PDB file of C-alpha atoms in Angstrom:
ATOM      1  CA  MET R   1      -0.032  -0.065  -0.069  1.00 47.00           C
ATOM      2  CA  SER R   2       1.063   3.317  -0.867  1.00 49.00           C
ATOM      3  CA  LEU R   3       1.552   6.232   2.072  1.00 50.00           C
ATOM      4  CA  PRO R   4      -1.412   8.125   2.813  1.00 55.00           C
ATOM      5  CA  ASP R   5      -2.230  11.162   0.883  1.00 62.00           C
ATOM      6  CA  ALA R   6      -2.085  14.398   2.801  1.00 65.00           C
ATOM      7  CA  ASP R   7      -5.702  15.109   2.426  1.00 73.00           C
ATOM      8  CA  MET R   8      -6.905  11.490   3.010  1.00 74.00           C
ATOM      9  CA  PRO R   9      -8.756  11.469   6.503  1.00 79.00           C
ATOM     10  CA  PRO R  10      -7.440   9.253   9.246  1.00 80.00           C
ATOM     11  CA  GLU R  11     -10.021   6.889   9.238  1.00 80.00           C
ATOM     12  CA  HIS R  12      -9.530   6.117   5.470  1.00 88.00           C
ATOM     13  CA  TRP R  13      -6.309   5.459   5.879  1.00 89.00           C
ATOM     14  CA  ARG R  14      -6.659   3.076   8.996  1.00 93.00           C
ATOM     15  CA  TYR R  15      -9.477   1.361   6.891  1.00 94.00           C
ATOM     16  CA  PHE R  16      -6.964   0.219   4.141  1.00 94.00           C
ATOM     17  CA  ARG R  17      -4.345  -0.347   6.882  1.00 95.00           C
ATOM     18  CA  HIS R  18      -6.901  -3.153   8.294  1.00 95.00           C
ATOM     19  CA  LEU R  19      -7.791  -4.556   4.901  1.00 94.00           C
ATOM     20  CA  ASP R  20      -4.241  -5.037   4.315  1.00 94.00           C
ATOM     21  CA  SER R  21      -3.625  -6.502   7.899  1.00 93.00           C
ATOM     22  CA  LEU R  22      -6.855  -8.856   7.218  1.00 94.00           C
ATOM     23  CA  ALA R  23      -5.412  -9.958   3.984  1.00 92.00           C
ATOM     24  CA  ALA R  24      -2.325 -10.933   5.243  1.00 91.00           C
ATOM     25  CA  VAL R  25      -3.504 -13.672   7.480  1.00 89.00           C
ATOM     26  CA  GLN R  26      -6.414 -14.870   5.490  1.00 75.00           C
ATOM     27  CA  GLY R  27      -5.544 -18.407   4.198  1.00 75.00           C
ATOM     28  CA  GLU R  28      -3.659 -18.806   7.242  1.00 65.00           C
ATOM     29  CA  ASP R  29      -4.982 -20.604  10.487  1.00 85.00           C
ATOM     30  CA  THR R  30      -8.547 -18.847  11.338  1.00 88.00           C
ATOM     31  CA  GLU R  31      -7.549 -18.533  14.726  1.00 90.00           C
ATOM     32  CA  ALA R  32      -4.820 -15.861  13.359  1.00 92.00           C
ATOM     33  CA  GLU R  33      -7.717 -14.479  10.980  1.00 94.00           C
ATOM     34  CA  ALA R  34     -10.132 -14.495  13.907  1.00 94.00           C
ATOM     35  CA  GLU R  35      -7.575 -12.640  16.149  1.00 95.00           C
ATOM     36  CA  ALA R  36      -6.893  -9.940  13.311  1.00 96.00           C
ATOM     37  CA  VAL R  37     -10.821  -9.421  12.999  1.00 97.00           C
ATOM     38  CA  THR R  38     -10.660  -8.873  16.519  1.00 97.00           C
ATOM     39  CA  ALA R  39      -7.851  -6.480  16.674  1.00 96.00           C
ATOM     40  CA  VAL R  40      -9.578  -4.425  13.781  1.00 97.00           C
ATOM     41  CA  LEU R  41     -12.733  -4.249  15.660  1.00 97.00           C
ATOM     42  CA  ARG R  42     -11.025  -2.522  18.479  1.00 96.00           C
ATOM     43  CA  ASP R  43     -10.282   0.221  16.242  1.00 95.00           C
ATOM     44  CA  PRO R  44     -12.373   3.476  18.109  1.00 95.00           C
ATOM     45  CA  ASP R  45     -14.302   4.198  14.748  1.00 95.00           C
ATOM     46  CA  ARG R  46     -16.405   1.390  14.948  1.00 95.00           C
ATOM     47  CA  VAL R  47     -18.501   2.043  12.038  1.00 95.00           C
ATOM     48  CA  MET R  48     -15.021   2.228   9.992  1.00 95.00           C
ATOM     49  CA  ALA R  49     -13.597  -0.722  11.718  1.00 96.00           C
ATOM     50  CA  GLU R  50     -16.913  -2.829  10.869  1.00 97.00           C
ATOM     51  CA  SER R  51     -16.626  -1.896   7.300  1.00 97.00           C
ATOM     52  CA  ALA R  52     -13.391  -3.226   7.124  1.00 97.00           C
ATOM     53  CA  VAL R  53     -14.487  -6.260   8.619  1.00 98.00           C
ATOM     54  CA  VAL R  54     -17.370  -6.925   6.090  1.00 98.00           C
ATOM     55  CA  THR R  55     -15.118  -5.750   3.057  1.00 97.00           C
ATOM     56  CA  HIS R  56     -12.932  -8.387   4.681  1.00 96.00           C
ATOM     57  CA  LEU R  57     -15.842 -10.823   5.140  1.00 97.00           C
ATOM     58  CA  ASP R  58     -16.812 -10.332   1.659  1.00 97.00           C
ATOM     59  CA  ARG R  59     -13.731 -11.002   0.139  1.00 95.00           C
ATOM     60  CA  ARG R  60     -13.198 -14.203   2.029  1.00 95.00           C
ATOM     61  CA  ALA R  61     -16.533 -15.831   2.219  1.00 96.00           C
ATOM     62  CA  ALA R  62     -16.500 -15.474  -1.608  1.00 95.00           C
ATOM     63  CA  GLY R  63     -13.354 -17.640  -2.197  1.00 92.00           C
ATOM     64  CA  LEU R  64     -14.872 -19.903   0.120  1.00 93.00           C
ATOM     65  CA  LEU R  65     -18.376 -20.621  -1.339  1.00 92.00           C
ATOM     66  CA  ALA R  66     -17.975 -23.714  -2.439  1.00 88.00           C
ATOM     67  CA  ASP R  67     -15.348 -24.635  -0.092  1.00 91.00           C
ATOM     68  CA  ASP R  68     -15.515 -27.182   2.607  1.00 91.00           C
ATOM     69  CA  ALA R  69     -13.150 -24.932   4.897  1.00 92.00           C
ATOM     70  CA  PHE R  70     -16.262 -22.379   5.106  1.00 95.00           C
ATOM     71  CA  THR R  71     -17.861 -23.902   7.694  1.00 94.00           C
ATOM     72  CA  ALA R  72     -15.005 -23.938   9.996  1.00 93.00           C
ATOM     73  CA  TRP R  73     -14.083 -19.914   9.013  1.00 95.00           C
ATOM     74  CA  ALA R  74     -17.769 -19.222   9.412  1.00 96.00           C
ATOM     75  CA  ARG R  75     -17.630 -20.407  13.074  1.00 95.00           C
ATOM     76  CA  ALA R  76     -14.399 -18.677  13.967  1.00 94.00           C
ATOM     77  CA  MET R  77     -15.855 -15.285  12.679  1.00 96.00           C
ATOM     78  CA  SER R  78     -19.034 -15.771  14.306  1.00 96.00           C
ATOM     79  CA  GLY R  79     -17.418 -15.602  17.783  1.00 94.00           C
ATOM     80  CA  VAL R  80     -15.726 -12.517  17.114  1.00 96.00           C
ATOM     81  CA  LEU R  81     -18.431 -11.002  15.398  1.00 97.00           C
ATOM     82  CA  ALA R  82     -20.920 -10.952  18.339  1.00 93.00           C
ATOM     83  CA  GLY R  83     -22.793  -8.093  18.846  1.00 94.00           C
ATOM     84  CA  ARG R  84     -22.191  -6.538  15.882  1.00 96.00           C
ATOM     85  CA  ALA R  85     -25.299  -6.454  13.818  1.00 96.00           C
ATOM     86  CA  PHE R  86     -23.909  -5.265  10.573  1.00 97.00           C
ATOM     87  CA  PRO R  87     -21.293  -7.971  10.332  1.00 98.00           C
ATOM     88  CA  GLU R  88     -23.285 -10.722  11.891  1.00 98.00           C
ATOM     89  CA  ARG R  89     -26.086 -10.259   9.556  1.00 98.00           C
ATOM     90  CA  ARG R  90     -23.328 -10.408   6.390  1.00 98.00           C
ATOM     91  CA  LEU R  91     -21.844 -13.571   7.715  1.00 98.00           C
ATOM     92  CA  ARG R  92     -25.082 -15.058   8.244  1.00 98.00           C
ATOM     93  CA  GLU R  93     -26.283 -13.993   4.727  1.00 98.00           C
ATOM     94  CA  TRP R  94     -22.604 -15.494   3.289  1.00 98.00           C
ATOM     95  CA  SER R  95     -23.721 -18.671   4.929  1.00 98.00           C
ATOM     96  CA  LEU R  96     -26.911 -18.791   3.537  1.00 98.00           C
ATOM     97  CA  LEU R  97     -25.572 -18.223   0.033  1.00 98.00           C
ATOM     98  CA  THR R  98     -23.114 -21.320   0.782  1.00 97.00           C
ATOM     99  CA  ALA R  99     -25.754 -23.740   1.705  1.00 97.00           C
ATOM    100  CA  VAL R 100     -27.530 -22.558  -1.389  1.00 97.00           C
ATOM    101  CA  THR R 101     -24.381 -23.195  -3.529  1.00 95.00           C
ATOM    102  CA  ARG R 102     -23.646 -26.603  -1.684  1.00 95.00           C
ATOM    103  CA  GLY R 103     -27.131 -28.043  -2.153  1.00 94.00           C
ATOM    104  CA  GLU R 104     -27.524 -28.136   1.660  1.00 95.00           C
ATOM    105  CA  PRO R 105     -31.063 -27.028   3.187  1.00 96.00           C
ATOM    106  CA  TRP R 106     -32.384 -23.448   3.027  1.00 97.00           C
ATOM    107  CA  SER R 107     -35.417 -21.630   3.195  1.00 96.00           C
ATOM    108  CA  PRO R 108     -36.918 -19.589   0.747  1.00 97.00           C
ATOM    109  CA  ALA R 109     -38.089 -17.174   3.617  1.00 97.00           C
ATOM    110  CA  GLU R 110     -34.801 -16.616   4.428  1.00 97.00           C
ATOM    111  CA  LEU R 111     -33.447 -15.647   0.735  1.00 98.00           C
ATOM    112  CA  THR R 112     -36.389 -13.723   0.245  1.00 97.00           C
ATOM    113  CA  GLY R 113     -36.204 -12.142   3.477  1.00 97.00           C
ATOM    114  CA  SER R 114     -32.438 -11.311   2.940  1.00 98.00           C
ATOM    115  CA  SER R 115     -30.810  -7.716   2.220  1.00 97.00           C
ATOM    116  CA  ASP R 116     -31.043  -6.316  -1.255  1.00 97.00           C
ATOM    117  CA  TRP R 117     -27.102  -6.975  -1.420  1.00 98.00           C
ATOM    118  CA  CYS R 118     -27.610 -10.763  -0.577  1.00 98.00           C
ATOM    119  CA  GLN R 119     -30.215 -11.063  -3.205  1.00 98.00           C
ATOM    120  CA  ARG R 120     -28.237  -9.190  -5.530  1.00 98.00           C
ATOM    121  CA  THR R 121     -25.034 -11.285  -4.674  1.00 97.00           C
ATOM    122  CA  ALA R 122     -27.363 -14.583  -4.950  1.00 97.00           C
ATOM    123  CA  VAL R 123     -28.243 -13.594  -8.525  1.00 97.00           C
ATOM    124  CA  ARG R 124     -24.705 -12.697  -9.400  1.00 95.00           C
ATOM    125  CA  LEU R 125     -23.165 -16.355  -8.067  1.00 95.00           C
ATOM    126  CA  LEU R 126     -25.946 -18.816  -7.530  1.00 93.00           C
ATOM    127  CA  THR R 127     -26.523 -21.608 -10.047  1.00 92.00           C
ATOM    128  CA  SER R 128     -29.388 -23.314  -8.562  1.00 95.00           C
ATOM    129  CA  HIS R 129     -32.493 -23.188 -10.487  1.00 95.00           C
ATOM    130  CA  ALA R 130     -34.701 -23.162  -7.537  1.00 96.00           C
ATOM    131  CA  ALA R 131     -32.974 -20.048  -5.906  1.00 97.00           C
ATOM    132  CA  LEU R 132     -33.231 -18.223  -9.204  1.00 97.00           C
ATOM    133  CA  GLU R 133     -36.603 -19.061 -10.015  1.00 97.00           C
ATOM    134  CA  LEU R 134     -37.523 -17.860  -6.409  1.00 98.00           C
ATOM    135  CA  LEU R 135     -35.647 -14.763  -6.652  1.00 98.00           C
ATOM    136  CA  ALA R 136     -37.370 -13.661 -10.337  1.00 98.00           C
ATOM    137  CA  ALA R 137     -40.787 -14.294  -8.744  1.00 98.00           C
ATOM    138  CA  ASP R 138     -40.212 -12.734  -5.211  1.00 97.00           C
ATOM    139  CA  ALA R 139     -37.351 -10.504  -4.644  1.00 98.00           C
ATOM    140  CA  ARG R 140     -37.675  -7.392  -2.909  1.00 95.00           C
ATOM    141  CA  THR R 141     -36.496  -5.075  -5.902  1.00 97.00           C
ATOM    142  CA  ARG R 142     -37.467  -4.937  -9.310  1.00 97.00           C
ATOM    143  CA  ARG R 143     -33.664  -5.220  -9.988  1.00 97.00           C
ATOM    144  CA  VAL R 144     -33.140  -8.515  -8.607  1.00 98.00           C
ATOM    145  CA  ARG R 145     -36.188  -9.768 -10.214  1.00 98.00           C
ATOM    146  CA  ASN R 146     -35.377  -8.913 -13.777  1.00 98.00           C
ATOM    147  CA  ALA R 147     -31.559 -10.041 -13.224  1.00 97.00           C
ATOM    148  CA  ALA R 148     -32.721 -13.380 -11.950  1.00 98.00           C
ATOM    149  CA  ALA R 149     -35.077 -13.796 -14.918  1.00 97.00           C
ATOM    150  CA  GLU R 150     -32.313 -12.915 -17.062  1.00 96.00           C
ATOM    151  CA  ARG R 151     -30.073 -15.345 -15.516  1.00 95.00           C
ATOM    152  CA  LEU R 152     -32.790 -18.155 -16.059  1.00 96.00           C
ATOM    153  CA  ARG R 153     -33.165 -17.343 -19.411  1.00 94.00           C
ATOM    154  CA  ARG R 154     -29.462 -16.880 -20.660  1.00 88.00           C
ATOM    155  CA  ARG R 155     -27.118 -18.806 -18.579  1.00 69.00           C
ATOM    156  CA  PRO R 156     -27.025 -22.486 -17.776  1.00 63.00           C
ATOM    157  CA  VAL R 157     -27.865 -23.224 -13.852  1.00 53.00           C
ATOM    158  CA  ALA R 158     -27.619 -26.241 -12.183  1.00 56.00           C
ATOM    159  CA  SER R 159     -29.903 -28.731 -11.932  1.00 54.00           C
ATOM    160  CA  ASP R 160     -31.340 -28.701  -8.048  1.00 56.00           C
ATOM    161  CA  THR R 161     -31.870 -32.469  -8.249  1.00 46.00           C
ATOM    162  CA  PRO R 162     -29.271 -35.385  -7.980  1.00 42.00           C
ATOM    163  CA  GLN R 163     -28.227 -36.755 -11.276  1.00 36.00           C
ATOM    164  CA  SER R 164     -28.425 -40.447 -11.406  1.00 36.00           C
ATOM    165  CA  GLU R 165     -25.236 -42.042 -13.145  1.00 33.00           C
TER     166      GLU R 165
END
């Protein structure tokens, strides 16, 4: 990372520094990553610190979406995010997206009740025909409904039923 711009507010500089420190530990053991997240959350600017952590969660979870390591990672992160509504919700929504991706049980009500961010991300990342059909019909915004319908029309999506060999 480069040196801070003289006009850059200190919280912006700390935000980028926090992202660098979190990126440096990702991929190591989850305990080290959880400790780094805890350190960032000690920053006196709670909103900025939580924003840095959520950016880290987004980057990390996207890479672990179909990985078996997601479960242990999410468990470690949930322990350090307790009492922080925004990061906790984002981790829950990544857990939902992971369940849909892996073909694990998930609730249609949970997906249709998720945030606009989660629904937009689902349309972009998921291949589940059932999830995309649900979002095409019942997503909160027209934007998501249209995007889901377009994905169903244009892109091949995975079948939600196991294929026999």
